[in-house]
mmCIF file of C-alpha atoms in Angstrom:
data_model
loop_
_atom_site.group_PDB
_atom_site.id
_atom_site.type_symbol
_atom_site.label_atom_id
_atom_site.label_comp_id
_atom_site.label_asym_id
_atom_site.label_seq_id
_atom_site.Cartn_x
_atom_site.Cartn_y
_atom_site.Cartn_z
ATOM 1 C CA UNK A 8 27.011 32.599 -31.338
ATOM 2 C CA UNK A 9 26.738 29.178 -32.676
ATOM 3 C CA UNK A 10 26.439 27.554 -29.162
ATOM 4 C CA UNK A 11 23.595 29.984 -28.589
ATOM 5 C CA UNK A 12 21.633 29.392 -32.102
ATOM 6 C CA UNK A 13 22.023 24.961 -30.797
ATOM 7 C CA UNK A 14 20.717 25.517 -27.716
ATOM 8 C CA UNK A 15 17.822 27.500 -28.839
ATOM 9 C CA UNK A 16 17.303 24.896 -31.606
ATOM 10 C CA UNK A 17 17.696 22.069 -28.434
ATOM 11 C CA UNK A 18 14.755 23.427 -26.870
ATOM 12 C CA UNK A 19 12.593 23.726 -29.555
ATOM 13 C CA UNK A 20 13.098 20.507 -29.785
ATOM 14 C CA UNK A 21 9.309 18.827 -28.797
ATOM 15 C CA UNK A 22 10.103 15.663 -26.216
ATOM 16 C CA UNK A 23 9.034 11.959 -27.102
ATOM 17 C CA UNK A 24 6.892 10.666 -25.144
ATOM 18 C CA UNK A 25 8.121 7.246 -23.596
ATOM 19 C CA UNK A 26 6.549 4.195 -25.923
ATOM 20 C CA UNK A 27 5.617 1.936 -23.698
ATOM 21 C CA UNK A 28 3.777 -0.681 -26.570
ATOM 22 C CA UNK A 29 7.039 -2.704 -26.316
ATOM 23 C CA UNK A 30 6.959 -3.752 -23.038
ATOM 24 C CA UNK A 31 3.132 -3.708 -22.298
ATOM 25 C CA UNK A 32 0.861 -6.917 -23.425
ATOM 26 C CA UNK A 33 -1.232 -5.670 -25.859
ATOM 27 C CA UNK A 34 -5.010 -5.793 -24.969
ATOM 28 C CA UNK A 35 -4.038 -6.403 -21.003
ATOM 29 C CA UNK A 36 -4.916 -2.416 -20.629
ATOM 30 C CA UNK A 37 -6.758 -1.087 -18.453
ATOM 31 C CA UNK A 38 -5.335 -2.552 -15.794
ATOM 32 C CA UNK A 39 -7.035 -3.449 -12.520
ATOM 33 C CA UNK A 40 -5.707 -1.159 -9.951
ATOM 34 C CA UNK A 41 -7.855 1.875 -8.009
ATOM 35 C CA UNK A 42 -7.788 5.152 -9.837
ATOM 36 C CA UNK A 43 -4.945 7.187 -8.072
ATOM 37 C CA UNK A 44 -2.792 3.490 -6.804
ATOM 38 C CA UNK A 45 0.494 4.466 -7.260
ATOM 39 C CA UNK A 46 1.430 1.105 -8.396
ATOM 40 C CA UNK A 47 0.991 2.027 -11.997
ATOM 41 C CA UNK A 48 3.656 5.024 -11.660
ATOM 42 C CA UNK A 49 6.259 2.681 -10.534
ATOM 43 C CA UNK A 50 5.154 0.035 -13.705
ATOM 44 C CA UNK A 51 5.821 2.477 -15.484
ATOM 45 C CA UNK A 52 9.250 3.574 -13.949
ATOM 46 C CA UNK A 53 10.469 -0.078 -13.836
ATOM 47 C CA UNK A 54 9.547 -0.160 -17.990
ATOM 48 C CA UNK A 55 11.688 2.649 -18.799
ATOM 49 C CA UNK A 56 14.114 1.701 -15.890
ATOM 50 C CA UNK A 57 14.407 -2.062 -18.114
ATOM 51 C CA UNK A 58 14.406 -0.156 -21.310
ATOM 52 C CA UNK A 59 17.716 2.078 -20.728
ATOM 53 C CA UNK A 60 19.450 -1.238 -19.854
ATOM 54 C CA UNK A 61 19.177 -1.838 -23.643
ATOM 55 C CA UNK A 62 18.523 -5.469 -23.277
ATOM 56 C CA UNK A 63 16.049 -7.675 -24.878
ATOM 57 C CA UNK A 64 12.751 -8.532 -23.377
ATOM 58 C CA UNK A 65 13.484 -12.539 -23.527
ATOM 59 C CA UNK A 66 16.606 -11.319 -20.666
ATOM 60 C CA UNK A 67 14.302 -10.161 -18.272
ATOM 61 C CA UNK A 68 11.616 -12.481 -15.871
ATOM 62 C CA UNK A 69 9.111 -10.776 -13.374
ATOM 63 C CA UNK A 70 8.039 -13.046 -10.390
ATOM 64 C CA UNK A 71 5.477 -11.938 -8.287
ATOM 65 C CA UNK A 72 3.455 -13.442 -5.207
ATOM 66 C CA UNK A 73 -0.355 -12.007 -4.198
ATOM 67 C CA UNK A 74 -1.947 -9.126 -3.701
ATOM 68 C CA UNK A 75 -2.313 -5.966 -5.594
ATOM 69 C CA UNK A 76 2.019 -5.130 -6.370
ATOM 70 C CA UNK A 77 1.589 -9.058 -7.557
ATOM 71 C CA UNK A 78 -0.672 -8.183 -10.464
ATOM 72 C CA UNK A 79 2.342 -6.769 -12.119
ATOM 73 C CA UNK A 80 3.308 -9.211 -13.847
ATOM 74 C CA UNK A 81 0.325 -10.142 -15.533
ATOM 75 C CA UNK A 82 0.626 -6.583 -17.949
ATOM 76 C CA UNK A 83 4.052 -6.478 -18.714
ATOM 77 C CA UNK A 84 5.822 -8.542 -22.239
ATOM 78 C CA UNK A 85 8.576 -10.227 -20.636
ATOM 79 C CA UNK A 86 8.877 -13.584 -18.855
ATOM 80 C CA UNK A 87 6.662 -13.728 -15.903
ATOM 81 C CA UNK A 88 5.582 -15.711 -12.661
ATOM 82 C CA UNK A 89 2.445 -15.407 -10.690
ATOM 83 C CA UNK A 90 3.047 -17.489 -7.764
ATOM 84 C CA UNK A 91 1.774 -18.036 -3.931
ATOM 85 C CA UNK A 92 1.316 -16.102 -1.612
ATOM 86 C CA UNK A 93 4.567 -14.705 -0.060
ATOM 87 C CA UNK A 94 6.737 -17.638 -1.853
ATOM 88 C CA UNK A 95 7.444 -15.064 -5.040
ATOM 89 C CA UNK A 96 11.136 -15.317 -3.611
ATOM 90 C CA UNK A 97 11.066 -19.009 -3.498
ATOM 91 C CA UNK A 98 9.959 -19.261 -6.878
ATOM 92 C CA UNK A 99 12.547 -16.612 -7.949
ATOM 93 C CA UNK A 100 15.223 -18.588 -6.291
ATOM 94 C CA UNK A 101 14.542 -21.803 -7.993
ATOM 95 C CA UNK A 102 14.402 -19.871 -11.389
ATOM 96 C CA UNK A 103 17.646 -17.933 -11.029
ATOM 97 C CA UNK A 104 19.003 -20.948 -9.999
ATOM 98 C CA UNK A 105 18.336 -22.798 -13.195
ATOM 99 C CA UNK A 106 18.927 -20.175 -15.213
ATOM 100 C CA UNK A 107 21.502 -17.777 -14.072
ATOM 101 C CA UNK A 108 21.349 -15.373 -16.749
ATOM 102 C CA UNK A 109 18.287 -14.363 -16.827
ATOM 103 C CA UNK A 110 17.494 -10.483 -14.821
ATOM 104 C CA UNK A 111 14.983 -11.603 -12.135
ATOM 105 C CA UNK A 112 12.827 -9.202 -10.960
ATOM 106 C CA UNK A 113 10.217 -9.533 -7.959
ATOM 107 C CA UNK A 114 7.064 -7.682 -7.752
ATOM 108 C CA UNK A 115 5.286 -8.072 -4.351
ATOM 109 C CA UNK A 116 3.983 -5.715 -1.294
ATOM 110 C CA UNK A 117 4.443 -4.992 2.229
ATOM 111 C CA UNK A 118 2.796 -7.807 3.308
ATOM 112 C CA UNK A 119 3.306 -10.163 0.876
ATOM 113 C CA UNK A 120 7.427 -10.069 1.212
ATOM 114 C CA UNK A 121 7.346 -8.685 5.243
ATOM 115 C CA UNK A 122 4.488 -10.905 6.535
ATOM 116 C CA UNK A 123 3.915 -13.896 4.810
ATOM 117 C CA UNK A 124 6.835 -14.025 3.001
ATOM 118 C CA UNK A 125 9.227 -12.609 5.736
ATOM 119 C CA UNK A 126 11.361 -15.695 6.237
ATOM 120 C CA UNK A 127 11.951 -16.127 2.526
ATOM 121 C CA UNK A 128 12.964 -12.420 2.132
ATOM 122 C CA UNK A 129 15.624 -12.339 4.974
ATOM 123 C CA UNK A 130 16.775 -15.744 3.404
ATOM 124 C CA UNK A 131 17.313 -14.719 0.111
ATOM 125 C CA UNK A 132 19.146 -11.101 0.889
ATOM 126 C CA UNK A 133 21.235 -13.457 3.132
ATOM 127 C CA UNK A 134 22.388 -15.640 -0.076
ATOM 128 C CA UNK A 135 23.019 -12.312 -2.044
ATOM 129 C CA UNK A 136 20.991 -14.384 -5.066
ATOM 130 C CA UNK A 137 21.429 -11.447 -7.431
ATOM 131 C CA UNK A 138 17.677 -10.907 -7.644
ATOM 132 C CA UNK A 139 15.999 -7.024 -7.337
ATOM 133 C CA UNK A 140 13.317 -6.654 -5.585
ATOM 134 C CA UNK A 141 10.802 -4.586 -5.565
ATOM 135 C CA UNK A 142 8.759 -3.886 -2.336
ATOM 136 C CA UNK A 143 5.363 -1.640 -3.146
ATOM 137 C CA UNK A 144 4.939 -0.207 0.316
ATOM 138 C CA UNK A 145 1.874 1.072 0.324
ATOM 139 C CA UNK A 146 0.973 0.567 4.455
ATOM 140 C CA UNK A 147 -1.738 -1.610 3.958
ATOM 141 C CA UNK A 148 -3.317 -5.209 2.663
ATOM 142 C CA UNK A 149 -5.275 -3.818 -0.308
ATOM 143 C CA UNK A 150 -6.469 -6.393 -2.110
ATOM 144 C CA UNK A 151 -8.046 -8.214 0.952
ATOM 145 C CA UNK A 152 -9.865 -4.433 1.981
ATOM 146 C CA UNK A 153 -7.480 -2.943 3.844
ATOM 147 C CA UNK A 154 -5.993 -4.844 6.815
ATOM 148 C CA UNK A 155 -3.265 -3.428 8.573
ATOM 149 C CA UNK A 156 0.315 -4.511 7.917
ATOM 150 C CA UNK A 157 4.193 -4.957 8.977
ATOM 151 C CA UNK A 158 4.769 -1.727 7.701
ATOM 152 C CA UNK A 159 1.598 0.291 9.016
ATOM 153 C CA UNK A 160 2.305 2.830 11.013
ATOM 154 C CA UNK A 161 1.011 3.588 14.676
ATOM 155 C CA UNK A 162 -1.968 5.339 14.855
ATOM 156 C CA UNK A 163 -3.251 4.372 11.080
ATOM 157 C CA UNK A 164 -6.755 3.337 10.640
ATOM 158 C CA UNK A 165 -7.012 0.340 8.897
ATOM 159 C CA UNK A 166 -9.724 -2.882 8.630
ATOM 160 C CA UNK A 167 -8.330 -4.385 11.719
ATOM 161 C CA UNK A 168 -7.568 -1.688 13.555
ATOM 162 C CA UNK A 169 -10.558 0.554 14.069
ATOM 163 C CA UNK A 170 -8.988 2.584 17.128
ATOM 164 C CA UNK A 171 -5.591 2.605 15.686
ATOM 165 C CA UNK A 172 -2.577 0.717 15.129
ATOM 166 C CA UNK A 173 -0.315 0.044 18.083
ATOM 167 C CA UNK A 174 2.743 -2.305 16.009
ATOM 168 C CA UNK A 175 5.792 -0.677 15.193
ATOM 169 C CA UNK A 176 6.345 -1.029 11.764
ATOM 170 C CA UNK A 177 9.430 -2.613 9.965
ATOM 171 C CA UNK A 178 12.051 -0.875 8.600
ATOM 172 C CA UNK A 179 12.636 -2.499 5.107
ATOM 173 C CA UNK A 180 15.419 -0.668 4.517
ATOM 174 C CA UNK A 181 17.397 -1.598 7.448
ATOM 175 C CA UNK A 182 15.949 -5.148 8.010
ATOM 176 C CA UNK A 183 17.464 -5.765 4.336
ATOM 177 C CA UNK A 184 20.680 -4.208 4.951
ATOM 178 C CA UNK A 185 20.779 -6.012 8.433
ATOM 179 C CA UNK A 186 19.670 -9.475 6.236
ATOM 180 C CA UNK A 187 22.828 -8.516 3.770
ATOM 181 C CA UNK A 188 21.515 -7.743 1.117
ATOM 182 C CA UNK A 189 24.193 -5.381 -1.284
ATOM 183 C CA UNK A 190 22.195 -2.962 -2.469
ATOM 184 C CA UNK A 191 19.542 -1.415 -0.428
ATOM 185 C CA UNK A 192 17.449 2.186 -1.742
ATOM 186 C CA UNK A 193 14.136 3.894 -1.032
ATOM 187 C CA UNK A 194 11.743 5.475 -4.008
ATOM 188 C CA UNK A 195 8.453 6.777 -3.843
ATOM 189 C CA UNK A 196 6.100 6.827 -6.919
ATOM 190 C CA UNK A 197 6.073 10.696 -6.530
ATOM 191 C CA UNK A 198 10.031 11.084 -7.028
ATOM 192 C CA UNK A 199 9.621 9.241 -10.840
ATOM 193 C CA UNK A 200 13.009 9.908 -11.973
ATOM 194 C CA UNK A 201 14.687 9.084 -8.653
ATOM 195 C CA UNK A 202 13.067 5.448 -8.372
ATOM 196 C CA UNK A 203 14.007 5.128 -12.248
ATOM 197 C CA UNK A 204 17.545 5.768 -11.721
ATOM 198 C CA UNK A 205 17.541 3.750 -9.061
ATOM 199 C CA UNK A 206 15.853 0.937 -10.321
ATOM 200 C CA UNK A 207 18.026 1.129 -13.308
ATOM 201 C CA UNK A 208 21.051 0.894 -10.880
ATOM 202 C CA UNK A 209 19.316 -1.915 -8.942
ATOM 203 C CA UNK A 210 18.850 -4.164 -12.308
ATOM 204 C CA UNK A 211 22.893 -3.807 -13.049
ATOM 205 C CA UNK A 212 24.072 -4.525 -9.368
ATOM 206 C CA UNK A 213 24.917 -8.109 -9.418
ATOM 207 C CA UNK A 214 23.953 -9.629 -5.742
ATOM 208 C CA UNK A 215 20.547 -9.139 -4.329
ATOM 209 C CA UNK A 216 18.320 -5.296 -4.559
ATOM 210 C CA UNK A 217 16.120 -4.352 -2.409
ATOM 211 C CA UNK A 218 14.078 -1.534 -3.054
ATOM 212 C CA UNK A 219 11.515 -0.252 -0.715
ATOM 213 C CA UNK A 220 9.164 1.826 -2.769
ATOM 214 C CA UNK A 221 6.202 4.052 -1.011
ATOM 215 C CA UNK A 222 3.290 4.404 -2.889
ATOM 216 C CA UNK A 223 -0.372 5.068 -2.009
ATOM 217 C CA UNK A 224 -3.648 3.324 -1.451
ATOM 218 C CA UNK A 225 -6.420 5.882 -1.884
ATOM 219 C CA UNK A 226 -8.834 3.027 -1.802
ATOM 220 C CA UNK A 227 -8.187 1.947 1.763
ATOM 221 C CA UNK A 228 -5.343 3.816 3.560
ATOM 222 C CA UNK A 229 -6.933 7.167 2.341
ATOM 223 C CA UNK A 230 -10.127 6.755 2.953
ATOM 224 C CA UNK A 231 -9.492 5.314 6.256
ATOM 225 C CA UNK A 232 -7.435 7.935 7.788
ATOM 226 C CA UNK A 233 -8.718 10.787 5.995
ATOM 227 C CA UNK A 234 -6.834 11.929 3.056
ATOM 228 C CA UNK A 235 -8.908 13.743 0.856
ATOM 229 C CA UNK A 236 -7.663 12.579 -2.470
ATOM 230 C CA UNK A 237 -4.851 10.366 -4.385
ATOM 231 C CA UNK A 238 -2.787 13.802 -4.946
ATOM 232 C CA UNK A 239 -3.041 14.791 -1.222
ATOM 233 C CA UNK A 240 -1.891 11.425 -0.592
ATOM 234 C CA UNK A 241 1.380 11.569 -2.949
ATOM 235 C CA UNK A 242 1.913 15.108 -1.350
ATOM 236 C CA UNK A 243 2.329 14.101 2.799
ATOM 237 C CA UNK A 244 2.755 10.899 2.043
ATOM 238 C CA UNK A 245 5.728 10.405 -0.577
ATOM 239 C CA UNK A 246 6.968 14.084 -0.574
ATOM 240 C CA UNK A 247 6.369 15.741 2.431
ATOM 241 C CA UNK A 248 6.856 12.112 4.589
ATOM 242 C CA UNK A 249 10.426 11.752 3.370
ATOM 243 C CA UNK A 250 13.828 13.167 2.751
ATOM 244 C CA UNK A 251 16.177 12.626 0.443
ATOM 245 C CA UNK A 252 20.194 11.019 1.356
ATOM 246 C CA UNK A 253 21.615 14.181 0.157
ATOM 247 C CA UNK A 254 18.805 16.525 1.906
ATOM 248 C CA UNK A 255 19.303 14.767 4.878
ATOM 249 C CA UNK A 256 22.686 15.341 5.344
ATOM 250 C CA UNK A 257 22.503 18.833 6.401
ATOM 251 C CA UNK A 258 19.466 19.081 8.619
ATOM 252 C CA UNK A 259 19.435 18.803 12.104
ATOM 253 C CA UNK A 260 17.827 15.264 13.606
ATOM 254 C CA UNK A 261 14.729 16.889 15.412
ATOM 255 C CA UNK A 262 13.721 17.404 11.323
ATOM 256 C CA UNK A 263 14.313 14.341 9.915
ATOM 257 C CA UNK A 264 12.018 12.989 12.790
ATOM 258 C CA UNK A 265 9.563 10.450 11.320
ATOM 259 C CA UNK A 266 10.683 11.104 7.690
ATOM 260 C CA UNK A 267 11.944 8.595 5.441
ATOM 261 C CA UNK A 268 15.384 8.377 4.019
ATOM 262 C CA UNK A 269 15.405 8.262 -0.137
ATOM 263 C CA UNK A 270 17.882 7.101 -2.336
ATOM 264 C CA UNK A 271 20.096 4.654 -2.268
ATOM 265 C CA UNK A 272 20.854 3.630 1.258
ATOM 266 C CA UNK A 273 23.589 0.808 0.995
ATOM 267 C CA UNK A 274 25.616 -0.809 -1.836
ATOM 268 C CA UNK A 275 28.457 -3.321 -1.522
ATOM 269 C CA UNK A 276 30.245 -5.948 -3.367
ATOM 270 C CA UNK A 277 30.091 -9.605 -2.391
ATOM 271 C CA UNK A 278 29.915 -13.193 -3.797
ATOM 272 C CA UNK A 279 26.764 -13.518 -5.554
ATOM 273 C CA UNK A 280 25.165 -17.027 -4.857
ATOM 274 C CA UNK A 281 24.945 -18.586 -8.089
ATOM 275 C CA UNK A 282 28.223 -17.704 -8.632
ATOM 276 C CA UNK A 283 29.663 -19.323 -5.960
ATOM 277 C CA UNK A 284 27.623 -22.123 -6.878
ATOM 278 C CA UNK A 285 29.114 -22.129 -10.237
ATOM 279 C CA UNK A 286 32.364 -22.142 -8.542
ATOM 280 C CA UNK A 287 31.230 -25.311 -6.394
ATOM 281 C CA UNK A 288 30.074 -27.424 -9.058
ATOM 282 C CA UNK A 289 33.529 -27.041 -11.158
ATOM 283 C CA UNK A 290 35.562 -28.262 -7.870
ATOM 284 C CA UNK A 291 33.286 -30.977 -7.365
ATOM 285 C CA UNK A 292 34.197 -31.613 -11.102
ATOM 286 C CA UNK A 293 30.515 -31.359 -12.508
ATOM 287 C CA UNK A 294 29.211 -30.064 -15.588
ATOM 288 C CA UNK A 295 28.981 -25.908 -16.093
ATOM 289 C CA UNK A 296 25.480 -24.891 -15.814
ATOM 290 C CA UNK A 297 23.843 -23.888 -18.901
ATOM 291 C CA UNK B 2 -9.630 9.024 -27.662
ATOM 292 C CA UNK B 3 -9.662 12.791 -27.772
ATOM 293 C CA UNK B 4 -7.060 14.807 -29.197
ATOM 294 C CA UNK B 5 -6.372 18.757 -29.099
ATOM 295 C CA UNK B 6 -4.339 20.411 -31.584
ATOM 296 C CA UNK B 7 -3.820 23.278 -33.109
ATOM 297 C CA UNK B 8 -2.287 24.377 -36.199
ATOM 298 C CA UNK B 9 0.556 26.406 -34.905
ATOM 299 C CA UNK B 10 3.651 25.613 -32.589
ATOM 300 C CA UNK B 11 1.121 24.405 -29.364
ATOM 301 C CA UNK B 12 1.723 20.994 -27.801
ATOM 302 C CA UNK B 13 -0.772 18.150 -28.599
ATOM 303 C CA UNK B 14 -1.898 16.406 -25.791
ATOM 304 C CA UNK B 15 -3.354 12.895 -25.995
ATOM 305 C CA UNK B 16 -6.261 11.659 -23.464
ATOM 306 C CA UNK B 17 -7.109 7.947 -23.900
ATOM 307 C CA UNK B 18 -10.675 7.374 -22.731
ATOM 308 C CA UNK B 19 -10.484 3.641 -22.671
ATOM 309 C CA UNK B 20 -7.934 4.294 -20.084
ATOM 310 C CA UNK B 21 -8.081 7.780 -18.099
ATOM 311 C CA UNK B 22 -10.084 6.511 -14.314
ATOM 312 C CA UNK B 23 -10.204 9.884 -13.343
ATOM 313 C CA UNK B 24 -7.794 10.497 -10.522
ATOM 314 C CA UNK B 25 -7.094 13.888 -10.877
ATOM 315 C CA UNK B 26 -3.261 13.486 -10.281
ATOM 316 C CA UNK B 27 -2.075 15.076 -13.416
ATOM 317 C CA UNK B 28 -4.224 17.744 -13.088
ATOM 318 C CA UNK B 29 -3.164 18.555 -9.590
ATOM 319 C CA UNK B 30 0.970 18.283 -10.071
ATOM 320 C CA UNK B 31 0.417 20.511 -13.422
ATOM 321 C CA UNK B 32 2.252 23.434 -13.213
ATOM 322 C CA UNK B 33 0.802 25.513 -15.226
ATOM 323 C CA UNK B 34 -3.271 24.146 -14.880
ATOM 324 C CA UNK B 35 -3.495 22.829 -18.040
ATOM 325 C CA UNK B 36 -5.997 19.983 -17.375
ATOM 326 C CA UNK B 37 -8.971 19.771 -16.030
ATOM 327 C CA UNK B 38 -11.354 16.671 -14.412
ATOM 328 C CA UNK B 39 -14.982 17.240 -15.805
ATOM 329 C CA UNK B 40 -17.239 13.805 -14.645
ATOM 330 C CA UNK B 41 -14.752 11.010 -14.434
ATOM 331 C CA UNK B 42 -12.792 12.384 -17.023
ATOM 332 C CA UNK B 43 -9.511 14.576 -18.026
ATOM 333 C CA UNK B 44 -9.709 17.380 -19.941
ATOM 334 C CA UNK B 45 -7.856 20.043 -21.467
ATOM 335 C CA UNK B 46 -8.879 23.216 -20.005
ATOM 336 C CA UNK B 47 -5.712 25.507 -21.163
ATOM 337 C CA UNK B 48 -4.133 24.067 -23.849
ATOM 338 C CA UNK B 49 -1.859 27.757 -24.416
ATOM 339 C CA UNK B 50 -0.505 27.701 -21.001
ATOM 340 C CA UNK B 51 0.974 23.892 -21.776
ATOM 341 C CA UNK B 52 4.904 23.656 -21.694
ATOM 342 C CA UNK B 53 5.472 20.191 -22.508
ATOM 343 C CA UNK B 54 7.075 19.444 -19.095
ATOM 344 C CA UNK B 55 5.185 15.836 -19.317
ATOM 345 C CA UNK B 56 4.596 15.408 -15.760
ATOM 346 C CA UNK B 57 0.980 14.837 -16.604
ATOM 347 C CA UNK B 58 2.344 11.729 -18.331
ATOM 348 C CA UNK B 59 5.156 10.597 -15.982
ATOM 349 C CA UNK B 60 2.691 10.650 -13.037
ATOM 350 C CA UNK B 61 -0.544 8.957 -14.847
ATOM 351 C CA UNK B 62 -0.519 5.579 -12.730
ATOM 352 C CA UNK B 63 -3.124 4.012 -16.484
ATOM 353 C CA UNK B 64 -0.874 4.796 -19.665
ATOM 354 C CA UNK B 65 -3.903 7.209 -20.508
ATOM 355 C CA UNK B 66 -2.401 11.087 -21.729
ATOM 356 C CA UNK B 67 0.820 11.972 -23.784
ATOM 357 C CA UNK B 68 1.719 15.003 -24.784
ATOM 358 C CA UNK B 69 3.768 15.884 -27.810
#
């Protein structure tokens, strides 16, 4: 009886909202982003993804490059980086190399960490710097007005291609894993509490994270190739366009054709870099870094 | 800011203004059609109907509705 009478009494219970006020610059609000961009779902899913870690703000620095995943930074209270173009992971890098305890997180897009920044991505999930980062895929250049991209699929409409895109896209997923990076998933801003957990799990692996999250660009991508709103977008893009690990598992291949995998996709343990660099500098008899 | 509330056990949901651009996201993943766009703005059309699921919230890309 009394197990019946608590969990009545549990769901009675009225849930708290999430308080964001901690981790948000006051004032920075409303940010800049198109009404319906996904990117301020996943904001929000990295902020309670950082809060469940339990550590303080001060532990935490965002880097980011250009573009409209790169305005991240600029809304969030923790230690942040607005960089060049592309060279987010270069600046990361040099950071995490100076300061090796601090969580390093990079914000950037498709093309800023595929096309512009594509040699210093493969570089640094090579080193297995223990760095996460996050990849808003949302198929398009969006701040610029909607050029296409290394992750546009064929057919899309975009800017530069009127009649259609003929390039294959990239893989993030696979060109990470392929890179060696340790821990390699797939979100979508639709799935919330899937790209929270795994963001959370991304920000404890030590060695690099890669995280390819799919998101939406009403603005450009939609309007281009016909989507009728931000909603219908989340719908065949995020949920109907992909599948998750488990899911997959038991269908057949001729249904997983053109879907995404979700989830987490590869995790393995292996020297981090400044670690071994740690190890370097005490044979070589120098002084521990600080 | 607008806020609906009602004396007994209903949920109170919280639209911020400043910050609601009108997408129409929460209103469409609602599962019960509580909300409502009117202009460029949510509204509470069904405020009975409201189970305090908070995917209105978790989905809003602007920090702009709560519900309690």
């Amino acid at each position: 009886m009394e197990t019946v009478t608590a969990a009545k009494k549990k769901k009675k219970e009225k849930p708290v909202p999430f308080d964001y006020s901690n981790y948000i610059r006051k004032g920075k609000l409303p940010h800049i982003w198109c009404p319906g961009c996904g990117h301020g779902i996943v904001l929000k899913c990295m902020l309670r993804a950082i809060a469940e870690t339990g550590r303080p703000n001060d532990d935490f620095a965002l880097v980011s490059g250009i573009g409209c995943s790169s305005r991240t930074p600029g809304y969030v209270n923790f230690n942040t980086l607005h960089t060049l173009h592309g060279r987010a992971l270069a600046f990361a890098t040099g950071l995490k190399m100076a300061k090796p305890n601090l969580k390093v997180i990079v914000t950037t897009g498709d093309g800023d960490a595929l096309a512009i920044g594509g040699n210093h991505f493969i570089h640094t999930c090579r080193r297995n710097l223990d760095i996460v980062i996050m990849v808003y895929n949302n198929f398009i250049y969006g701040m610029t007005s909607g050029q296409f991209s290394p992750t546009t699929l064929p057919g899309m409409i975009a800017t530069t291609s009127r009649y259609g895109n003929i390039d294959p896209p990239f893989d993030v997923c696979k060109m990470a894993e392929a890179a060696g990076a340790t821990f390699v998933a797939r979100g979508t801003a639709y799935h919330y509490g899937e790209l929270e957990k795994i963001l959370h799990e991304a920000i404890m692996h030590k060695g690099t994270a890669v995280i390819d999250i799919i998101d939406s660009c009403p603005t450009y991508y939609g309007r281009f190739n016909k989507f009728k709103s931000p909603a219908d977008m989340m719908e065949k893009i995020e949920k109907e366009g992909t599948v998750s690990v488990k899911q997959a598992s038991g269908l057949p291949p001729e249904k997983l054709e053109g879907k995404l995998l979700r989830g987490v996709l590869c995790k393995k343990e292996r020297l981090e870099y400044t670690e071994g660099y740690a190890k370097l500098i005490e044979k070589a008899g120098g002084s521990k870094p600080k | 800011m607008t806020e609906t509330e009602t004396e007994k056990d209903l949920p109170r949901i919280l639209i911020y203004e400043e910050l609601c651009k009108g997408c129409d996201i929460c209103a469409v993943f609602c599962p019960t059609e509580v909300l409502e766009l009117k202009g460029n703005m949510m509204t509470v059309k069904n405020l009975e109907a409201c189970t305090r699921c908070q995917l209105c919230d978790l989905r809003c890309p602007d920090f702009a509705i709560q519900v309690f």
